[in-house]
Coordinates of C-alpha atoms in Angstrom, one line a residue:
M56 CA 27.7 17.6 -37.1
L57 CA 27.0 13.9 -37.5
R58 CA 28.1 12.2 -40.7
S59 CA 25.0 12.1 -42.9
R60 CA 25.1 8.4 -43.4
A61 CA 25.5 7.8 -39.7
R62 CA 23.0 10.2 -38.3
L63 CA 20.1 8.8 -36.4
A64 CA 17.9 8.3 -39.4
I65 CA 17.8 4.8 -38.1
A66 CA 14.3 4.1 -39.2
C67 CA 15.3 3.1 -42.7
T68 CA 14.6 -0.3 -44.1
A69 CA 18.1 -1.6 -43.5
L70 CA 18.0 -0.6 -39.8
L71 CA 14.6 -2.2 -39.2
T72 CA 16.0 -5.4 -40.6
A73 CA 19.0 -5.1 -38.3
F74 CA 16.7 -4.4 -35.3
A75 CA 14.7 -7.5 -36.0
A76 CA 17.9 -9.6 -36.4
C77 CA 19.7 -8.2 -33.3
G78 CA 16.7 -8.0 -30.9
D79 CA 14.8 -4.9 -29.9
A80 CA 16.6 -2.3 -27.9
G81 CA 13.9 -2.1 -25.2
D82 CA 14.5 -5.5 -23.6
D83 CA 14.7 -6.3 -19.9
D84 CA 18.5 -5.7 -19.6
K85 CA 18.9 -3.0 -17.1
G86 CA 21.9 -1.6 -18.9
K87 CA 25.3 -0.8 -17.5
D88 CA 25.8 0.4 -13.9
V89 CA 28.0 3.5 -13.9
D90 CA 30.2 4.1 -10.9
A91 CA 30.6 7.5 -9.2
D92 CA 33.3 9.7 -10.7
T93 CA 34.6 11.1 -7.4
D94 CA 37.4 13.1 -9.1
A95 CA 34.8 15.0 -11.3
A96 CA 32.5 15.4 -8.3
S97 CA 35.2 17.0 -6.2
Q98 CA 35.6 19.8 -8.7
I99 CA 32.0 20.9 -8.5
E100 CA 31.7 24.4 -7.1
D101 CA 30.1 24.6 -3.7
G102 CA 26.8 26.5 -3.5
T103 CA 25.6 25.2 -6.9
R104 CA 22.6 22.9 -7.5
M105 CA 25.1 20.2 -8.6
A106 CA 26.9 20.4 -5.3
E107 CA 23.6 20.1 -3.4
I108 CA 22.8 16.9 -5.4
R109 CA 26.3 15.5 -4.8
D110 CA 26.1 16.1 -1.1
A111 CA 22.6 14.7 -0.8
G112 CA 23.6 11.6 -2.7
S113 CA 20.5 11.4 -4.9
I114 CA 19.2 12.8 -8.1
T115 CA 15.8 12.6 -9.8
I116 CA 15.9 12.3 -13.6
G117 CA 12.9 12.4 -16.0
V118 CA 13.0 9.9 -18.9
K119 CA 10.5 8.2 -21.2
F120 CA 9.3 4.7 -20.3
D121 CA 7.7 3.9 -23.6
Q122 CA 10.4 4.4 -26.2
P123 CA 12.4 1.2 -27.0
G124 CA 16.1 2.0 -27.5
L125 CA 15.9 5.4 -25.9
G126 CA 13.9 5.3 -22.7
F127 CA 11.9 2.1 -22.0
K128 CA 10.7 0.4 -18.9
S129 CA 8.9 -3.0 -19.2
A130 CA 6.3 -4.2 -16.7
T131 CA 8.9 -6.7 -15.4
S132 CA 11.8 -4.3 -15.0
D133 CA 12.7 -2.1 -12.1
V134 CA 14.7 0.4 -14.1
P135 CA 14.4 2.0 -17.6
T136 CA 16.8 1.3 -20.4
G137 CA 18.0 3.1 -23.6
F138 CA 20.3 5.7 -24.9
D139 CA 18.8 8.6 -23.0
V140 CA 19.0 6.5 -19.8
E141 CA 22.7 5.7 -20.4
V142 CA 23.6 9.3 -21.0
A143 CA 21.7 10.2 -17.8
K144 CA 23.8 7.7 -15.9
I145 CA 27.0 9.3 -17.2
L146 CA 25.8 12.7 -16.0
A147 CA 24.9 11.3 -12.6
S148 CA 28.3 9.7 -12.3
K149 CA 30.0 13.1 -12.8
L150 CA 28.0 14.3 -9.8
G151 CA 29.6 11.6 -7.7
L152 CA 26.6 9.3 -7.8
D153 CA 26.3 5.6 -8.6
T154 CA 23.5 4.3 -10.8
D155 CA 21.5 3.1 -7.8
Q156 CA 21.4 6.7 -6.5
I157 CA 19.3 7.8 -9.4
K158 CA 15.5 8.1 -9.0
W159 CA 13.9 7.6 -12.4
E160 CA 10.7 9.6 -13.0
E161 CA 8.5 8.8 -16.0
T162 CA 8.3 12.0 -18.0
V163 CA 6.0 12.3 -21.0
S164 CA 6.2 15.0 -23.6
D165 CA 3.4 17.1 -22.1
N166 CA 4.9 17.4 -18.6
R167 CA 8.6 17.9 -19.2
E168 CA 8.5 21.7 -18.7
P169 CA 6.1 21.5 -15.7
F170 CA 8.3 18.9 -14.0
L171 CA 11.4 21.1 -14.4
E172 CA 9.6 24.3 -13.3
E173 CA 8.1 22.6 -10.3
K174 CA 11.5 20.9 -9.5
K175 CA 9.8 17.5 -9.5
V176 CA 12.9 16.4 -11.5
D177 CA 16.4 17.7 -11.6
L178 CA 17.1 16.9 -15.2
V179 CA 15.1 15.6 -18.2
L180 CA 16.6 13.3 -20.8
A181 CA 13.5 12.2 -22.7
T182 CA 14.1 12.7 -26.4
Y183 CA 13.8 16.4 -25.5
S184 CA 14.2 18.4 -28.7
I185 CA 15.9 21.8 -28.2
T186 CA 13.7 24.6 -29.4
D187 CA 13.7 28.4 -28.9
D188 CA 10.2 28.3 -27.5
R189 CA 11.2 25.7 -24.9
R190 CA 14.2 27.7 -23.9
K191 CA 11.9 30.6 -22.9
I192 CA 10.5 28.3 -20.2
V193 CA 13.3 25.9 -19.2
G194 CA 17.0 25.5 -19.7
Q195 CA 18.3 23.1 -22.4
A196 CA 21.9 22.0 -22.9
G197 CA 23.4 19.9 -25.6
P198 CA 22.5 18.5 -28.0
Y199 CA 23.8 15.0 -27.3
M200 CA 22.0 13.4 -30.3
L201 CA 20.7 14.5 -33.7
T202 CA 17.8 12.7 -35.4
G203 CA 14.9 13.6 -37.8
Q204 CA 11.2 13.2 -38.0
Q205 CA 9.7 10.4 -40.2
L206 CA 6.5 8.5 -40.6
L207 CA 5.2 5.1 -39.2
V208 CA 2.4 3.3 -41.1
T209 CA 0.9 -0.1 -41.3
A210 CA 3.0 -2.7 -43.1
D211 CA 0.4 -3.0 -45.9
S212 CA 0.1 0.7 -46.4
D213 CA 0.8 2.3 -49.9
V214 CA 1.9 5.5 -48.2
E215 CA 5.5 6.4 -49.0
S216 CA 6.0 9.7 -47.3
I217 CA 4.2 12.4 -45.2
A218 CA 3.3 14.1 -48.5
D219 CA 0.9 11.2 -49.2
L220 CA -1.1 12.1 -46.1
K221 CA -2.0 15.7 -46.7
G222 CA -5.4 16.3 -45.1
K223 CA -5.2 13.0 -43.3
E224 CA -4.9 12.4 -39.5
V225 CA -1.4 11.6 -38.3
C226 CA -0.7 11.2 -34.6
S227 CA 2.1 12.0 -32.2
V228 CA 2.3 12.9 -28.6
T229 CA 0.6 15.9 -27.0
G230 CA 3.3 18.5 -26.1
S231 CA 5.8 17.3 -28.7
T232 CA 7.2 19.4 -31.5
S233 CA 6.2 16.6 -33.9
I234 CA 2.6 17.8 -34.0
D235 CA 3.7 21.2 -35.4
R236 CA 5.9 19.5 -38.0
I237 CA 3.0 17.2 -39.1
N238 CA 0.7 20.3 -39.6
E239 CA 3.4 22.1 -41.5
Q240 CA 3.5 19.2 -43.9
G241 CA -0.2 19.5 -44.6
A242 CA -1.4 16.6 -42.6
K243 CA -3.7 16.9 -39.5
G244 CA -1.7 16.4 -36.3
V245 CA -3.6 14.5 -33.6
G246 CA -2.1 14.3 -30.1
F247 CA -2.3 11.4 -27.7
A248 CA -0.9 11.1 -24.1
S249 CA 1.8 8.5 -25.0
Y250 CA 3.6 7.1 -27.9
S251 CA 2.4 3.6 -27.2
E252 CA -1.2 4.9 -27.5
C253 CA -0.4 6.6 -30.8
V254 CA 1.1 3.3 -32.1
Q255 CA -2.1 1.4 -31.2
K256 CA -4.2 4.0 -33.1
V257 CA -2.1 3.3 -36.2
L258 CA -2.5 -0.4 -35.7
D259 CA -6.3 -0.3 -35.3
G260 CA -6.7 2.2 -38.2
T261 CA -8.0 5.1 -36.1
V262 CA -5.3 7.4 -37.7
D263 CA -3.4 7.0 -41.0
G264 CA 0.0 7.2 -39.5
M265 CA 2.3 8.3 -36.7
S266 CA 5.2 10.8 -36.9
T267 CA 8.1 11.6 -34.6
D268 CA 11.9 11.0 -34.5
G269 CA 13.0 8.2 -36.7
S270 CA 14.9 6.7 -33.8
I271 CA 11.7 6.3 -31.9
L272 CA 9.7 4.9 -34.8
A273 CA 12.4 2.3 -35.6
G274 CA 11.9 0.8 -32.1
Y275 CA 8.2 0.5 -32.5
A276 CA 8.5 -1.0 -36.0
A277 CA 10.9 -3.6 -34.6
E278 CA 8.5 -4.4 -31.7
N279 CA 5.6 -4.8 -34.2
E280 CA 7.6 -6.6 -36.9
G281 CA 5.4 -7.4 -39.9
E282 CA 2.7 -5.0 -38.8
L283 CA 4.3 -1.6 -39.0
K284 CA 7.0 0.1 -41.1
V285 CA 8.8 3.4 -41.3
V286 CA 8.6 5.3 -44.6
G287 CA 9.9 8.5 -46.1
D288 CA 12.9 10.8 -45.7
E289 CA 13.4 12.9 -42.7
F290 CA 11.5 16.2 -42.8
S291 CA 13.0 17.9 -39.8
E292 CA 16.2 17.9 -37.8
E293 CA 15.6 17.2 -34.1
R294 CA 18.4 18.2 -31.7
I295 CA 18.0 16.2 -28.5
G296 CA 19.3 17.8 -25.3
V297 CA 19.2 17.8 -21.5
G298 CA 16.5 19.9 -19.8
Y299 CA 17.0 21.7 -16.5
N300 CA 15.3 24.4 -14.4
K301 CA 15.9 27.7 -16.1
Q302 CA 16.6 29.5 -12.7
Q303 CA 19.6 27.1 -12.1
T304 CA 21.8 28.6 -14.8
E305 CA 24.9 26.8 -13.5
W306 CA 23.7 23.6 -15.0
C307 CA 24.4 24.6 -18.6
E308 CA 28.2 24.8 -18.5
W309 CA 28.4 21.8 -16.2
I310 CA 26.3 19.6 -18.5
N311 CA 28.3 20.7 -21.5
G312 CA 31.5 19.9 -19.7
A313 CA 30.2 16.5 -18.7
L314 CA 29.0 15.7 -22.2
T315 CA 32.3 16.9 -23.7
A316 CA 34.2 14.5 -21.3
A317 CA 31.9 11.7 -22.4
F318 CA 32.5 12.4 -26.1
E319 CA 36.3 12.4 -25.5
D320 CA 36.6 9.4 -23.2
G321 CA 34.4 7.1 -25.3
S322 CA 31.6 6.7 -22.8
W323 CA 29.1 8.4 -25.0
A324 CA 29.9 6.1 -27.9
E325 CA 29.7 3.1 -25.5
A326 CA 26.3 4.3 -24.4
F327 CA 25.2 4.4 -28.1
D328 CA 26.7 1.1 -28.9
S329 CA 24.9 -0.7 -26.0
T330 CA 21.5 0.7 -27.0
L331 CA 20.7 2.0 -30.4
G332 CA 24.0 0.5 -31.7
K333 CA 22.5 -3.0 -31.2
S334 CA 20.6 -2.4 -34.4
G335 CA 23.9 -2.6 -36.3
V336 CA 23.9 1.1 -37.2
E337 CA 27.3 2.8 -37.2
T338 CA 28.1 4.9 -34.1
P339 CA 27.9 8.6 -35.2
D340 CA 30.3 11.3 -34.4
P341 CA 29.3 13.4 -31.4
P342 CA 27.3 16.5 -32.2
T343 CA 28.5 20.0 -31.6
L344 CA 27.2 21.5 -28.3
D345 CA 25.4 24.8 -28.2
P346 CA 27.3 27.5 -26.2
C347 CA 25.7 28.6 -23.0
A348 CA 24.1 32.0 -23.1

């Protein structure tokens, strides 16, 4: 478990101040190129999907393009950046691939399961909360990050928590678990196709607030400094993991092994430091991985 003070409740006031001071985590820096780990790749069992990818020399990974600090791709950049992206690079390296052998596929909340089922992507690292319902459809390994759901409102709002918006419209992204959590809190969840669209609806007053992982909200508040703020305590725990095709069961043990190696050799912490860590928040302890069924 992460230390409570260091968990990714990074949407607090102190973190937002740090984001503004240190620059937003969704800039045009392409992040760190990760070289192929040929030793790890040589140990992959033949006949597995991992071996097929290693031998083909290419992998397609689904990430978000509109979440600063986690998965973000600007109009002027060729590649996405963020913590999810950096963890994806680590996994690809363990398959014997360099960063330039990754094909990045924009993956929104509503198409993560279809993309995996249809094999349009090999893996999904897109702030993908692990849930029992999702595990009935796709495989999910991890978690590699813990965070919690909070609330984003306009800077001049008197709202202090989700409790203040009972019966009011609060947006998130269609297909995300956040909509369910909003409804459970007594507000009216409204789904939009993307987080950026949801943010705009808050800014123009169409909805009373936006709710999703605090780590996501902090990035948007920093991008819209003086216009938006994050309020309230976390009202859920989101366990962020790696999605894969459920029929390719060999992925689970391999992903957990790759994540464990990254926890132990410091590359996971380095990925955090270079993305979300730019806010000044303390690097958390790695989370405990779920055992594979």
